[in-house]
Each structure stands twice: as C-alpha cells, then as structure tokens.
mmCIF file of C-alpha atoms in Angstrom:
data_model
loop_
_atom_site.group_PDB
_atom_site.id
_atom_site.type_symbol
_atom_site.label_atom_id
_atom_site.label_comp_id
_atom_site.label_asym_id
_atom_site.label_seq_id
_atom_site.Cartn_x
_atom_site.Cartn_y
_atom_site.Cartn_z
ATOM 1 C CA UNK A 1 112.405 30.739 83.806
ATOM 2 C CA UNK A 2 116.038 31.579 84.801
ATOM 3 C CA UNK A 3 116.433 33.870 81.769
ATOM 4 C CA UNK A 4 113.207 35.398 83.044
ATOM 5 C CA UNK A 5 114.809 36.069 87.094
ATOM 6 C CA UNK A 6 117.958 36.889 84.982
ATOM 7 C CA UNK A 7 116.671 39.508 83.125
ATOM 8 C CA UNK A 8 114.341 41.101 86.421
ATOM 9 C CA UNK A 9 117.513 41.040 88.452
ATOM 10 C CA UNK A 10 119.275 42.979 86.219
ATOM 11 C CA UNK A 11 116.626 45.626 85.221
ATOM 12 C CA UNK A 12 116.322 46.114 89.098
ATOM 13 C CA UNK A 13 119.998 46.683 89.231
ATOM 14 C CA UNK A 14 119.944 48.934 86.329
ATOM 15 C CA UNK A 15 116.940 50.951 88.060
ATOM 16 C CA UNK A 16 118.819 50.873 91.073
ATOM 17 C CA UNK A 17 122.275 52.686 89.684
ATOM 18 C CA UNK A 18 120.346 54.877 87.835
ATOM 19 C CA UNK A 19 118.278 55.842 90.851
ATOM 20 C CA UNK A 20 121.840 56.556 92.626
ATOM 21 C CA UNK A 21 123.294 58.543 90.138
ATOM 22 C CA UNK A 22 120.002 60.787 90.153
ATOM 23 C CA UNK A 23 120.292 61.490 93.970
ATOM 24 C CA UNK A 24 124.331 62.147 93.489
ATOM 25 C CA UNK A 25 123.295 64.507 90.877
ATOM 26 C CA UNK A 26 121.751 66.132 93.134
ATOM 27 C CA UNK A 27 122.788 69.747 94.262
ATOM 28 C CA UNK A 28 123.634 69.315 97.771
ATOM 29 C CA UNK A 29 122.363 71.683 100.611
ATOM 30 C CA UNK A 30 124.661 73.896 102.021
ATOM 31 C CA UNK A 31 125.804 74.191 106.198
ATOM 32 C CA UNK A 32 123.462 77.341 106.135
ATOM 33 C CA UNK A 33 120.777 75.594 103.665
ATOM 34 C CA UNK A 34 120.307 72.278 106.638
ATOM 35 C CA UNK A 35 120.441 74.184 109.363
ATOM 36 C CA UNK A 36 117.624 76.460 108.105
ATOM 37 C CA UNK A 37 115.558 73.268 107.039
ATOM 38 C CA UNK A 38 116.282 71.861 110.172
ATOM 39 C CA UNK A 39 113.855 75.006 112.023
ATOM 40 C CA UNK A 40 111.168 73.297 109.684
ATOM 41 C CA UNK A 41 111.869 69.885 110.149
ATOM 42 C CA UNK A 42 113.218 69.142 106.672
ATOM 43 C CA UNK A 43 116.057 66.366 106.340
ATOM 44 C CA UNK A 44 118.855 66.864 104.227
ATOM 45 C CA UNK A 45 117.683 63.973 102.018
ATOM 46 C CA UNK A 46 114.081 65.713 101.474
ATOM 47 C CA UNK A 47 115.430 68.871 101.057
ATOM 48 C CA UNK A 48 117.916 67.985 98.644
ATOM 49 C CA UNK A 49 114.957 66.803 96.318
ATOM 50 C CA UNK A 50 113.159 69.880 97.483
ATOM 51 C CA UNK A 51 115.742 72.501 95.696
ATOM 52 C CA UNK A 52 116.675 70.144 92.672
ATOM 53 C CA UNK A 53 112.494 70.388 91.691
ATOM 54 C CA UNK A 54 110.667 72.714 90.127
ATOM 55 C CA UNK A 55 107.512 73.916 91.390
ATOM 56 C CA UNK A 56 105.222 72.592 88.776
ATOM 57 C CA UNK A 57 106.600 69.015 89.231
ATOM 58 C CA UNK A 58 105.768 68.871 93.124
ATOM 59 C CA UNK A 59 103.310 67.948 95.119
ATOM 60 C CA UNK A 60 100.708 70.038 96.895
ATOM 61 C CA UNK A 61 102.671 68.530 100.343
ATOM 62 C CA UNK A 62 105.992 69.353 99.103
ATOM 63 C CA UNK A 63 105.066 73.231 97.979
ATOM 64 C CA UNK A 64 103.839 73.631 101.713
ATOM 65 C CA UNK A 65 107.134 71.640 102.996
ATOM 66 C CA UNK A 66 109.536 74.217 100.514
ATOM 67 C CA UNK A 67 107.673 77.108 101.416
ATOM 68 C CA UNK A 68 107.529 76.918 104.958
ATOM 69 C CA UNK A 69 111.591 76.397 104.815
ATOM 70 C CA UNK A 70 111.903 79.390 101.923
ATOM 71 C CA UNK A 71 109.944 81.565 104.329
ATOM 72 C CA UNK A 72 112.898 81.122 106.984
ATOM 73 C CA UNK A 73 115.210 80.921 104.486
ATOM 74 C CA UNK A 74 114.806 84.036 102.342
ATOM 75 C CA UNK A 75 113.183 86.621 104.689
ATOM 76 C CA UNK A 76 112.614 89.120 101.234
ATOM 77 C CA UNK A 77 109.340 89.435 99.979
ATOM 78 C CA UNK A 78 110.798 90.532 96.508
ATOM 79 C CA UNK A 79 113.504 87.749 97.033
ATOM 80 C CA UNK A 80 111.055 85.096 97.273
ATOM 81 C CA UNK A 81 108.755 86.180 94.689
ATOM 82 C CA UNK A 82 111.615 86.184 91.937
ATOM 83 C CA UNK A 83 112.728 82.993 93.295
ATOM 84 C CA UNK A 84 109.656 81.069 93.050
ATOM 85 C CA UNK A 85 108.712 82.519 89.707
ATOM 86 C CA UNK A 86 112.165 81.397 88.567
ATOM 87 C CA UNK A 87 111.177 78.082 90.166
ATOM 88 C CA UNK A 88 108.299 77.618 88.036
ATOM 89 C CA UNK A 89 110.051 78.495 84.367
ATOM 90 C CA UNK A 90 109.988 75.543 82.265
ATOM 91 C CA UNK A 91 106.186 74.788 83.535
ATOM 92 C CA UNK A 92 103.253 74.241 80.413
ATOM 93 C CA UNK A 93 101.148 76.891 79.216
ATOM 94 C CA UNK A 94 97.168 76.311 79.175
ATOM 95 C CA UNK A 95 95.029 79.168 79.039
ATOM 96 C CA UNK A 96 91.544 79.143 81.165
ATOM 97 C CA UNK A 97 92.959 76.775 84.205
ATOM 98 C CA UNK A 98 91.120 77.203 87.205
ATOM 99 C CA UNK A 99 87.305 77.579 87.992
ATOM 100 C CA UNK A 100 85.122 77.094 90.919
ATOM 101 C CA UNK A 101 85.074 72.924 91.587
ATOM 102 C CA UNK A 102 84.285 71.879 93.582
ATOM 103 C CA UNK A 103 82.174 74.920 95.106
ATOM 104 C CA UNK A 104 80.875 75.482 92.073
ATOM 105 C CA UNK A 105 80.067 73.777 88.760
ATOM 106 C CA UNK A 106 79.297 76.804 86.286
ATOM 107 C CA UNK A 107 83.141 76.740 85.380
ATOM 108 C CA UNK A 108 84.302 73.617 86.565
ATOM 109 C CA UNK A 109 87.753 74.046 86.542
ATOM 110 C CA UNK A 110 89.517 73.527 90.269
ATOM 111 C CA UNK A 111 90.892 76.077 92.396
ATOM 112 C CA UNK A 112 94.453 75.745 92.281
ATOM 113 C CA UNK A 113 96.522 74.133 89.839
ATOM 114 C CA UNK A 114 100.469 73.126 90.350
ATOM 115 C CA UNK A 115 101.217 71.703 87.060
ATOM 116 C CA UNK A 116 100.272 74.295 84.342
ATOM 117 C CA UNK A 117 99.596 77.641 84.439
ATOM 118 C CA UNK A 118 98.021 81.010 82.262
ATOM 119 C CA UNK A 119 99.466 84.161 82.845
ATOM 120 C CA UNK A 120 97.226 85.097 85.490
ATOM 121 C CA UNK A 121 97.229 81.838 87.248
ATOM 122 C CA UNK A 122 101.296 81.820 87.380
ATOM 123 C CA UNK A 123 101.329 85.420 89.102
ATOM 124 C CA UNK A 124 98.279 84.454 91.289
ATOM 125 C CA UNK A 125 100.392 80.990 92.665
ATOM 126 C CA UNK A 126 103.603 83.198 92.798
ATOM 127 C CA UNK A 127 102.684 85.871 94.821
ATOM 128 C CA UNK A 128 100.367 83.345 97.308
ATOM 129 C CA UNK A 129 103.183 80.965 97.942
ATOM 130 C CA UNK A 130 106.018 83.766 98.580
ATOM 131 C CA UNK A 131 103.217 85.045 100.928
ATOM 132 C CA UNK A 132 102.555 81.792 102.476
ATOM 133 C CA UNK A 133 104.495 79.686 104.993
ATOM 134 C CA UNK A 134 102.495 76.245 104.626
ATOM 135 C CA UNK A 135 100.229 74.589 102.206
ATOM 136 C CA UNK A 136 96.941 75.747 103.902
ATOM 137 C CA UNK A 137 97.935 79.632 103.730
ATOM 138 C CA UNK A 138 98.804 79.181 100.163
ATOM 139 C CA UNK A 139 95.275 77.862 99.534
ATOM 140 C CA UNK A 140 93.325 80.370 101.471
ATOM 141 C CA UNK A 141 95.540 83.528 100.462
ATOM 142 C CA UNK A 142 95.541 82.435 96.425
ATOM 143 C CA UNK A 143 91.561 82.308 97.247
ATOM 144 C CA UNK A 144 91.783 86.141 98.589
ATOM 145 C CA UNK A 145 93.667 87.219 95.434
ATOM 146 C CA UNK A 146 91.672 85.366 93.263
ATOM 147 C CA UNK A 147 87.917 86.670 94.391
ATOM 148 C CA UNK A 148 86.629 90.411 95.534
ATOM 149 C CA UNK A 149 86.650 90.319 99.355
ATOM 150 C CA UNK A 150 87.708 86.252 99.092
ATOM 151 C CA UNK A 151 84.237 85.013 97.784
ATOM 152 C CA UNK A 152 84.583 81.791 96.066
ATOM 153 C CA UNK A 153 82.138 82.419 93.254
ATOM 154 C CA UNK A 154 81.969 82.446 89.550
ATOM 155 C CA UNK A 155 80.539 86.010 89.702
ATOM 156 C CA UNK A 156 83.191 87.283 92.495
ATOM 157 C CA UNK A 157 86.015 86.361 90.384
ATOM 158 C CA UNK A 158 88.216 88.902 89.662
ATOM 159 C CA UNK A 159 87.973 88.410 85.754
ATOM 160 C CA UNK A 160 88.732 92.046 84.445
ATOM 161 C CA UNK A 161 92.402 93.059 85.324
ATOM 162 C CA UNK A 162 91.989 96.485 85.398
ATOM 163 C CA UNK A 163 88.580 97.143 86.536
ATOM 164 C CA UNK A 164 88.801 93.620 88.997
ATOM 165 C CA UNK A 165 92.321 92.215 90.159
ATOM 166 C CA UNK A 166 94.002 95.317 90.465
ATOM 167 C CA UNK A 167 91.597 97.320 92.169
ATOM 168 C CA UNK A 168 90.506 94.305 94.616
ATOM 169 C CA UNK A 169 94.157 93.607 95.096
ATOM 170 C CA UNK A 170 94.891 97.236 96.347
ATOM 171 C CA UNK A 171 96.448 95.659 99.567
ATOM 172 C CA UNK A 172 99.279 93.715 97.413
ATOM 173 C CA UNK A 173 100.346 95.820 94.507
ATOM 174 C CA UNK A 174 99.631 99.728 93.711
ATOM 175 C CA UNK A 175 99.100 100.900 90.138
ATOM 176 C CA UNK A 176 102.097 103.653 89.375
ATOM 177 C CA UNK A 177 101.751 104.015 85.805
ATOM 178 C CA UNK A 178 101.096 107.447 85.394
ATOM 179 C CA UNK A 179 103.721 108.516 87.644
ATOM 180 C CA UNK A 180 106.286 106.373 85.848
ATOM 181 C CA UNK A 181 105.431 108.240 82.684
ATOM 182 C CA UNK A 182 104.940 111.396 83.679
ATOM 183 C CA UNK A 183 103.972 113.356 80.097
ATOM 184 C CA UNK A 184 104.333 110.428 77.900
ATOM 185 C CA UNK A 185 101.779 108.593 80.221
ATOM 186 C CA UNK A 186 98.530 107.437 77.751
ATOM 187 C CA UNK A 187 95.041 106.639 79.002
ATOM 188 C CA UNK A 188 92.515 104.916 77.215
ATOM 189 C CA UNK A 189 88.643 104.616 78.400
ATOM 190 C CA UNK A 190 87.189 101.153 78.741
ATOM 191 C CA UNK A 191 83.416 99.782 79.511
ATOM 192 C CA UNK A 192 83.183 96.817 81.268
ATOM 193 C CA UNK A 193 79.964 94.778 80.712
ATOM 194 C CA UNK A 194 80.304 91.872 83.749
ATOM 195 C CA UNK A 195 76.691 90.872 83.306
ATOM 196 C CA UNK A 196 77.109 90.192 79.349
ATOM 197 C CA UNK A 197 80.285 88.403 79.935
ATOM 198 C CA UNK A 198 78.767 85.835 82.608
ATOM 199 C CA UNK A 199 76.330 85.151 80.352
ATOM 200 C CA UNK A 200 77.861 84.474 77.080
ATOM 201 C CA UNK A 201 81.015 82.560 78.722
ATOM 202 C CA UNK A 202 78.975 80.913 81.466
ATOM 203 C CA UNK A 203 75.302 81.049 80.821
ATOM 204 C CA UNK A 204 74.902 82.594 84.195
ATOM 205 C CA UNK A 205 72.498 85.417 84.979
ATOM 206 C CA UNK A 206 74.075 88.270 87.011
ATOM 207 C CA UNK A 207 72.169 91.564 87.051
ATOM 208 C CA UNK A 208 75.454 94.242 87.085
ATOM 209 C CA UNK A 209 74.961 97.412 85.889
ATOM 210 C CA UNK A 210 78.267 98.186 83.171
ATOM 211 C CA UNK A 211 81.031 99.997 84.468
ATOM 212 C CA UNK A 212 83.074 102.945 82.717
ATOM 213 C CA UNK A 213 86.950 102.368 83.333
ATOM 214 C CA UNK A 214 90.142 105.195 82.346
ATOM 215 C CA UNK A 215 92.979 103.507 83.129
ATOM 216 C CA UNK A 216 96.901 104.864 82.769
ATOM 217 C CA UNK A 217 99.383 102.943 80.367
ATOM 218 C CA UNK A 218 102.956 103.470 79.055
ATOM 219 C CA UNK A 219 103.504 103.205 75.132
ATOM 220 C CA UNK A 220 105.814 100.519 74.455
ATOM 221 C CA UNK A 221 108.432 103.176 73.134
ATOM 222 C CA UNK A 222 109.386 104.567 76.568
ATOM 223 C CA UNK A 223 109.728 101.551 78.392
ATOM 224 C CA UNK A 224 112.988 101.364 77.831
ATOM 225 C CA UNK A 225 113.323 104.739 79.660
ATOM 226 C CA UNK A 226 111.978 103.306 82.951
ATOM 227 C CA UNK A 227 112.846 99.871 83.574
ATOM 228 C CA UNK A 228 115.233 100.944 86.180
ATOM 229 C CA UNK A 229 112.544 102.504 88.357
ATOM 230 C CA UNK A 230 111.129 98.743 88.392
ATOM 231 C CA UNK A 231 111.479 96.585 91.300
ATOM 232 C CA UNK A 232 111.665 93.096 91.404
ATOM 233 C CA UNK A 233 108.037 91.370 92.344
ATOM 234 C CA UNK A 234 105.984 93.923 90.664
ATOM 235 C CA UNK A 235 103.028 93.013 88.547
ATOM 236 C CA UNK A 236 103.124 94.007 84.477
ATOM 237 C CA UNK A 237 100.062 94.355 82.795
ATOM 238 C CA UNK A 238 100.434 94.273 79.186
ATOM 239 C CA UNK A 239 97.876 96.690 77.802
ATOM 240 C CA UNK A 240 96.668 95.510 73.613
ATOM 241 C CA UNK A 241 94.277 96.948 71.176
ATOM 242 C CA UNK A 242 92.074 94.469 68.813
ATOM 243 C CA UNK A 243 89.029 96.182 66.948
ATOM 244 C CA UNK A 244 89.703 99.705 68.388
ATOM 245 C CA UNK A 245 89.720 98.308 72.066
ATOM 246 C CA UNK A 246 91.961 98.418 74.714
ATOM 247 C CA UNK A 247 92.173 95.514 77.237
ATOM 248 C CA UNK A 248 94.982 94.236 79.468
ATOM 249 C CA UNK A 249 95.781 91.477 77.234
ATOM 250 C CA UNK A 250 98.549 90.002 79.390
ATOM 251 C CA UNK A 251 100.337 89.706 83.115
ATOM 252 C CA UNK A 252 103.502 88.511 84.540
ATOM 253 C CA UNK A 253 106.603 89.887 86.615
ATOM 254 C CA UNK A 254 109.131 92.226 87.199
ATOM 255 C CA UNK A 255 112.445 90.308 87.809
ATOM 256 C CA UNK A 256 116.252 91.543 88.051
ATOM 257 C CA UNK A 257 119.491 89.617 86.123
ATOM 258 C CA UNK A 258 122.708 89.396 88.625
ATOM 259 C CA UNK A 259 123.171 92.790 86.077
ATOM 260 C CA UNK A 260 120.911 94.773 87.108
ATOM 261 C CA UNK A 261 118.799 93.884 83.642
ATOM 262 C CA UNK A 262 115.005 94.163 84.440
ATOM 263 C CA UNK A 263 113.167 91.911 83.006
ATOM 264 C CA UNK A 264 109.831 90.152 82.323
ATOM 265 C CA UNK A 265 108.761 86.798 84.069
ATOM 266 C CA UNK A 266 105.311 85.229 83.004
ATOM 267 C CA UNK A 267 103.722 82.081 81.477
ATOM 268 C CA UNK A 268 102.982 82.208 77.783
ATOM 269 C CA UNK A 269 102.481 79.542 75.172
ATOM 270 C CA UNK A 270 104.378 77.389 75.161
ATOM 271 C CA UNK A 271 105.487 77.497 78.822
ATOM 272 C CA UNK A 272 106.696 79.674 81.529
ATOM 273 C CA UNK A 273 109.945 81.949 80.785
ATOM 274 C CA UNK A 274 111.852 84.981 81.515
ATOM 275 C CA UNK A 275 113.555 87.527 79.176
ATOM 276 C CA UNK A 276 114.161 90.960 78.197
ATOM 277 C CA UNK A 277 111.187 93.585 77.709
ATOM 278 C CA UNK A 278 112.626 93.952 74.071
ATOM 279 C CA UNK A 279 112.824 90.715 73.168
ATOM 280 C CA UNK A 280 108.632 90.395 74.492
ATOM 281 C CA UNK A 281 108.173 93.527 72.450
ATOM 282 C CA UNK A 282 110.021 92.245 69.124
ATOM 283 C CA UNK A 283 107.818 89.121 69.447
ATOM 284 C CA UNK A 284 105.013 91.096 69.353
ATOM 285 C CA UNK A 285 105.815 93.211 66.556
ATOM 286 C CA UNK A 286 106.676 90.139 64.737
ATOM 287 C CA UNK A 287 103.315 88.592 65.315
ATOM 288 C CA UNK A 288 101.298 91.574 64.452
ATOM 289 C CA UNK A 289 103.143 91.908 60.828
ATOM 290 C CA UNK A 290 102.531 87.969 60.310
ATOM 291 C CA UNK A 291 99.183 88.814 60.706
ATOM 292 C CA UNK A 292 98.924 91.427 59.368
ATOM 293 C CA UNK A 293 100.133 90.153 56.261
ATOM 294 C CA UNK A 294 97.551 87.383 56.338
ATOM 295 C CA UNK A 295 95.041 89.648 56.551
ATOM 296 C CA UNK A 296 94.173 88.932 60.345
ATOM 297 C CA UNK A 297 93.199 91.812 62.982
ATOM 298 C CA UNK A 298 95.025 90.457 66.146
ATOM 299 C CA UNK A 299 96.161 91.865 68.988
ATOM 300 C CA UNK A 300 98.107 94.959 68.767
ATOM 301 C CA UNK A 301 100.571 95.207 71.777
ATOM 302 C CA UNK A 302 100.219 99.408 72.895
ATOM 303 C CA UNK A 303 102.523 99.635 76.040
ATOM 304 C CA UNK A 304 102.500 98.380 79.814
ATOM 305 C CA UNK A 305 100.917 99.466 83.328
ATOM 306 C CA UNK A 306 102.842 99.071 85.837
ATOM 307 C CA UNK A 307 102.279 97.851 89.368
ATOM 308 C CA UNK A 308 104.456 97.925 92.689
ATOM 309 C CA UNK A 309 104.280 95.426 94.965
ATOM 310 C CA UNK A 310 102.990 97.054 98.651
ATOM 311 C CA UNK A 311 106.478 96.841 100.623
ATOM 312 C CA UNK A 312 104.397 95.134 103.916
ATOM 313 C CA UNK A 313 101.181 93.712 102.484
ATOM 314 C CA UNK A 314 98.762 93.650 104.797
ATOM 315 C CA UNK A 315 96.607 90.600 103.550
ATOM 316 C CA UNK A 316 93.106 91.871 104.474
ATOM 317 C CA UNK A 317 90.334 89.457 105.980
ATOM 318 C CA UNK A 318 88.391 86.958 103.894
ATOM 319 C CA UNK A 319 84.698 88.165 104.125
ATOM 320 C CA UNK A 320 81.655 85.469 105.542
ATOM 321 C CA UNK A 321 81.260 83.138 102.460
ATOM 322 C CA UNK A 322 77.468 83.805 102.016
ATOM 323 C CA UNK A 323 75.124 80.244 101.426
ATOM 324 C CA UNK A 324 75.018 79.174 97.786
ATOM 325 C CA UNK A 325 72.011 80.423 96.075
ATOM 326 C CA UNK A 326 72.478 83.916 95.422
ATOM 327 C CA UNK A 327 74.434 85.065 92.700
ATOM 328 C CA UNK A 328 75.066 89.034 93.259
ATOM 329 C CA UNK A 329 78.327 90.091 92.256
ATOM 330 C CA UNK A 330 80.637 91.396 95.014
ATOM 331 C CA UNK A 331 82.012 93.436 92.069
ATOM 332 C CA UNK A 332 79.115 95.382 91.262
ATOM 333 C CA UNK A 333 80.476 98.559 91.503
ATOM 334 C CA UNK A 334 79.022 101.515 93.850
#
C-alpha cells in the first residue's frame, strides 16, 4: 500500500513539473499584447495559452475569446486573415466536413467544424473569424458565406465555386482574373446541373433548371508574371481539367513572406500548409505524370482565378429562414 501512495505521489509530482515547464514554455505576452487583452477582459495567464494554440486545437469559447482580442489587436482585415490562416497550418485534412445537422439531416455533417478542415471549409472559417469579433458572429457570418442569401439548406449551399460561392459572395471577394491576364487570360464554358447533383449525392429532389457558366482563368505558365499584383487575403481558385472538363478543383489563400514572396495558404491532404505557387504547381505536375504513367485520367491542374478581397466588406443581411418543407433552391438562377 505505501509503494502504491509512493508511486501516486510521485506521478503527481512528475505531472506537476511537467505541467510548469509547459506554461514557462510559453511565449509570453508583450506590454502592448496585455494591455490590448485587457480591453477584452483576457488575463495574461489565458492569453498566454491563447497565442501559444493553434486554432484547430481550441475550443469554440476560446476562438470567440482570441478573436474578440485579435479584432482590437490587429485592426487589418488582410492582417488578420493571414494571421489566422497561419494559425490554423498544421490542422488535418478531411474532405466533405460540414453539412446541415442539426437543421437538416440529408447531409448530416454539422455546421462548423474547428478541428479539421477541406479546402473550402479552411477559407470559409478564415475569412468568418477575421470578420468576426465573438463566437456568435463567427457562427452566423460563416452561415452567410456558406449559403445563397444565408439559407441554411442542403439545396442553398453554395456547392459550385464558380457558378455558387463566388458569385453569392460578391460582397467579400471580386473575381479579377481577366484583368490580371490581360491577353493571356483563358476562358472555358461550363454547365452546371444543380438538380442532378442533389440527387445523385443526396437523393434529394430539387427541380433547377441547368445553368451555362464562362468563367476567366490564368494558365499556370503566367502566374509567375502576376503574383505581385496579389494581395494578401485574396481567394485562389485552382481551375483543373478531368475528362475534357473544367471545374474549380481547389481553394485557398493569398499570403505574403516577410520578403515580399506571395504565396499559397490552403488545406490539402494531409493537413493545412503554406508554400510557394511553384512548389503547388510542381506537385501537380508530378502527380499528373504518376498517373499518367499508370494509366489513370486525373486531374489536370490548367491555371488559377483569382479573387480580391472587397477592401470594406459590407456583410449583407441574412434573408428570413423560410419553414422547413420546401426545398426550392435559392440558387436557381434567373
């Protein structure tokens, strides 16, 4: 029995100094970093745990406790983007994340996630928390990007980039493709069936007529050429060909180095990460020639839209979330 108390005592003790050493560890808040937390009500203890954690490791009270003090902290709109996507590198990859649950059960995935993200779920939670100044803003704002007009609905989702999130998202980011590439810019022609998709993925009857998209892109060989026109926050789409069809196959960031370097922020197997447009583009050659030698189709990565981040978004009103029971799409178009 003593060997037993002997041996508790000293794993507490261990737990203890190593418990210590963790907060000593700890990057400690500058003068200017406490007295900003201090407008917020943040203590130097919880905001020293605040800056030394990711995003993806936190709690949905501590995102609403860091970004109410990053809102006073970093005034920037850009700033705070860059620094909460940064925030979030390291975070696990898992494609089709979020749904409807527990509004809906056709997909049901929840509404928010902290802890992993897809591509379009990491830009989504980016640009809603460097947006946002508590946890409830976050919420309803990522619910405005996510859905035409704000709708929570498996048929209001914005699930085409192109011909959904970008055009519904008008207030936030502005498509500037072709004027980026001037008489290099391509264009490819795209039909979007919304009613065929909702069915096969979610067995869900939606009567939408098909829509007819021509949408602006810049070949991955002139890139290069305008990455300094890019500002930090904007929105990449990264445009793909598989079976003689275009499709924005990818999203993420635009983020600057301390040298000026612009580069590409986004979540991708196997977890969020940042680096050079050239390296993303050598990837992808590499994994079209592996399959290419295996005798796979694949996607074929064909260049990059482009889309600048509104300098004052105006986040526009949520519109009256109609009763269940009617499942017209918002996005029909007119």
């Amino acid at each position: 029995m003593r060997f037993f108390i002997f041996c508790l005592l000293w794993l507490t003790l261990i737990y203890c100094v190593a418990a210590q050493a963790g907060v000593q560890n700890q990057a400690q808040p500058t003068l200017n970093q406490l007295e900003i937390a201090a407008k917020v009500g943040i203590s130097k203890l919880e905001l020293a745990t605040l800056l030394d954690k990711p995003l993806y490791k936190m709690k949905p009270k501590e995102i609403g406790r860091y970004i109410a003090y990053l809102h006073e902290a970093e005034p920037d709109l850009r700033a705070r983007i860059s620094h909460l996507a940064r925030k979030n590198i390291g975070q696990p990859y898992e494609i089709f994340l979020l749904g409807e649950f527990p509004y809906e059960t056709y997909d049901d995935q929840p509404l928010f996630n902290l802890e992993r993200s897809d591509c379009v779920v990491f830009a989504e939670h980016t640009y809603a928390m460097a947006l946002s100044q508590s946890w409830e803003e976050f919420f309803w704002i990522l619910q405005r990007i996510r859905y035409a007009n704000g709708i929570i609905g498996i048929t209001t989702r914005n699930h085409y980039t192109e011909a959904d999130w970008n055009v519904q998202n008008a207030w936030l980011v502005a498509d500037m493709s072709a004027q980026l590439g001037g008489n290099d810019t391509a264009t490819y022609t795209a039909i979007i069936d919304r009613a065929a998709f909702l069915n096969n993925t979610h067995k869900v009857d939606a009567r939408i007529a098909p829509q007819t998209i021509n949408e602006s892109y810049l070949p991955k060989t002139i890139v290069p050429n305008i990455l300094a026109q890019l500002k930090a926050g904007d929105l990449v789409n990264v445009i793909s060909k598989k079976d003689g069809e275009y499709l924005a196959s990818h999203v993420g960031l635009v983020v600057i180095d301390a040298n000026g370097e612009r580069r590409f922020l986004h979540s991708s197997a196997p977890s969020v990460r940042e680096e050079s447009f050239d390296a993303f583009i050598s990837r992808a050659q590499t994994r079209e020639a592996r399959n290419k030698a295996a005798g796979k189709s694949g996607l074929q990565l064909m260049g990059f839209k482009f889309l600048r981040l509104n300098e004052n978004p105006v986040i526009p009103p949520m519109a009256p979330q109609p009763r269940p029971g009617n499942l017209q799409s918002a996005n029909q178009p007119k």
